[in-house]
Short mmCIF file of C-alpha atoms in Angstrom, two decimals:
data_model
loop_
_atom_site.label_atom_id
_atom_site.label_comp_id
_atom_site.label_asym_id
_atom_site.label_seq_id
_atom_site.Cartn_x
_atom_site.Cartn_y
_atom_site.Cartn_z
CA UNK A 1 11.39 -8.53 -21.78
CA UNK A 2 11.88 -6.90 -18.42
CA UNK A 3 9.61 -7.25 -15.38
CA UNK A 4 9.08 -4.45 -12.87
CA UNK A 5 7.43 -5.11 -9.52
CA UNK A 6 6.29 -2.32 -7.18
CA UNK A 7 4.70 -2.55 -3.74
CA UNK A 8 2.46 -0.18 -1.81
CA UNK A 9 0.70 -0.54 1.54
CA UNK A 10 -2.20 1.58 2.78
CA UNK A 11 -4.81 1.42 5.48
CA UNK A 12 -8.29 2.82 5.88
CA UNK A 13 -8.91 3.83 9.49
CA UNK A 14 -11.92 5.90 10.62
CA UNK A 15 -12.73 6.60 6.96
CA UNK A 16 -9.23 8.04 6.38
CA UNK A 17 -6.59 6.55 4.08
CA UNK A 18 -2.99 6.47 5.37
CA UNK A 19 0.33 5.43 3.84
CA UNK A 20 1.89 2.55 5.81
CA UNK A 21 5.28 2.60 4.05
CA UNK A 22 5.88 6.31 4.76
CA UNK A 23 3.57 7.07 7.71
CA UNK A 24 3.55 10.88 7.88
CA UNK A 25 0.11 11.05 9.46
CA UNK A 26 -1.10 13.07 6.46
CA UNK A 27 -4.41 11.68 5.20
CA UNK A 28 -4.47 10.50 1.59
CA UNK A 29 -7.28 10.90 -0.91
CA UNK A 30 -8.76 7.95 -2.73
CA UNK A 31 -9.63 8.84 -6.32
CA UNK A 32 -11.68 7.05 -8.95
CA UNK A 33 -10.04 6.78 -12.37
CA UNK A 34 -12.52 6.11 -15.21
CA UNK A 35 -10.38 3.34 -16.74
CA UNK A 36 -8.17 2.07 -13.88
CA UNK A 37 -10.62 2.26 -10.97
CA UNK A 38 -9.74 3.38 -7.44
CA UNK A 39 -6.24 4.69 -6.78
CA UNK A 40 -4.38 6.83 -4.24
CA UNK A 41 -2.22 9.43 -6.02
CA UNK A 42 0.27 10.21 -3.20
CA UNK A 43 0.69 6.65 -1.93
CA UNK A 44 4.32 5.53 -1.66
CA UNK A 45 5.34 2.84 -4.13
CA UNK A 46 8.62 0.95 -3.79
CA UNK A 47 10.29 -1.07 -6.52
CA UNK A 48 11.07 -4.58 -5.24
CA UNK A 49 13.12 -7.39 -6.72
CA UNK A 50 12.81 -10.29 -4.27
CA UNK A 51 10.44 -12.05 -1.95
CA UNK A 52 12.59 -10.94 1.00
CA UNK A 53 12.11 -7.27 0.05
CA UNK A 54 8.36 -7.79 -0.23
CA UNK A 55 8.23 -9.48 3.18
CA UNK A 56 10.29 -6.66 4.75
CA UNK A 57 7.93 -3.99 3.38
CA UNK A 58 4.92 -5.95 4.63
CA UNK A 59 6.48 -6.11 8.11
CA UNK A 60 7.28 -2.36 8.14
CA UNK A 61 3.73 -1.49 7.11
CA UNK A 62 2.14 -3.91 9.56
CA UNK A 63 3.97 -2.25 12.45
CA UNK A 64 2.57 1.14 11.37
CA UNK A 65 -1.07 0.01 11.41
CA UNK A 66 -3.56 1.53 13.83
CA UNK A 67 -4.30 -0.80 16.74
CA UNK A 68 -6.25 -0.57 19.97
CA UNK A 69 -7.20 -3.05 22.68
CA UNK A 70 -10.55 -4.81 22.68
CA UNK A 71 -12.03 -7.23 25.19
CA UNK A 72 -11.06 -10.14 22.93
CA UNK A 73 -7.62 -8.99 21.76
CA UNK A 74 -5.04 -6.73 23.41
CA UNK A 75 -3.62 -5.56 20.06
CA UNK A 76 -6.56 -5.60 17.68
CA UNK A 77 -6.23 -3.95 14.30
CA UNK A 78 -8.74 -1.15 13.94
CA UNK A 79 -8.26 -0.66 10.21
CA UNK A 80 -8.49 -2.29 6.80
CA UNK A 81 -5.12 -2.76 5.10
CA UNK A 82 -4.39 -2.98 1.38
CA UNK A 83 -0.99 -4.36 0.33
CA UNK A 84 -0.60 -4.09 -3.44
CA UNK A 85 1.96 -5.61 -5.78
CA UNK A 86 1.96 -4.18 -9.29
CA UNK A 87 3.71 -6.27 -11.93
CA UNK A 88 4.52 -4.77 -15.32
CA UNK A 89 6.22 -6.39 -18.25
CA UNK A 90 8.12 -4.14 -20.64
CA UNK A 91 9.57 -5.13 -23.95
CA UNK A 92 13.27 -4.33 -24.18
CA UNK A 93 14.50 -3.65 -27.70
#
């Protein structure tokens, strides 16, 4: 068997979805799939093979998040972030 792991990172800010791994500024659409549930068709996915690669992608995406100062925190996140790891097992014949 072979295992494939892919990562994606998105944020929802002011009711708009954005790609944090390839931040073009272009808003993304969230779709509802009847079997698989919510998904974002144009969201960047990156194949990863180690914990270090996952941590590096998380750091890149975190730096791209929308932030703004508040009275309590000078660099407060103003969004909701979704970091997803998809793990698939394939049988190799």
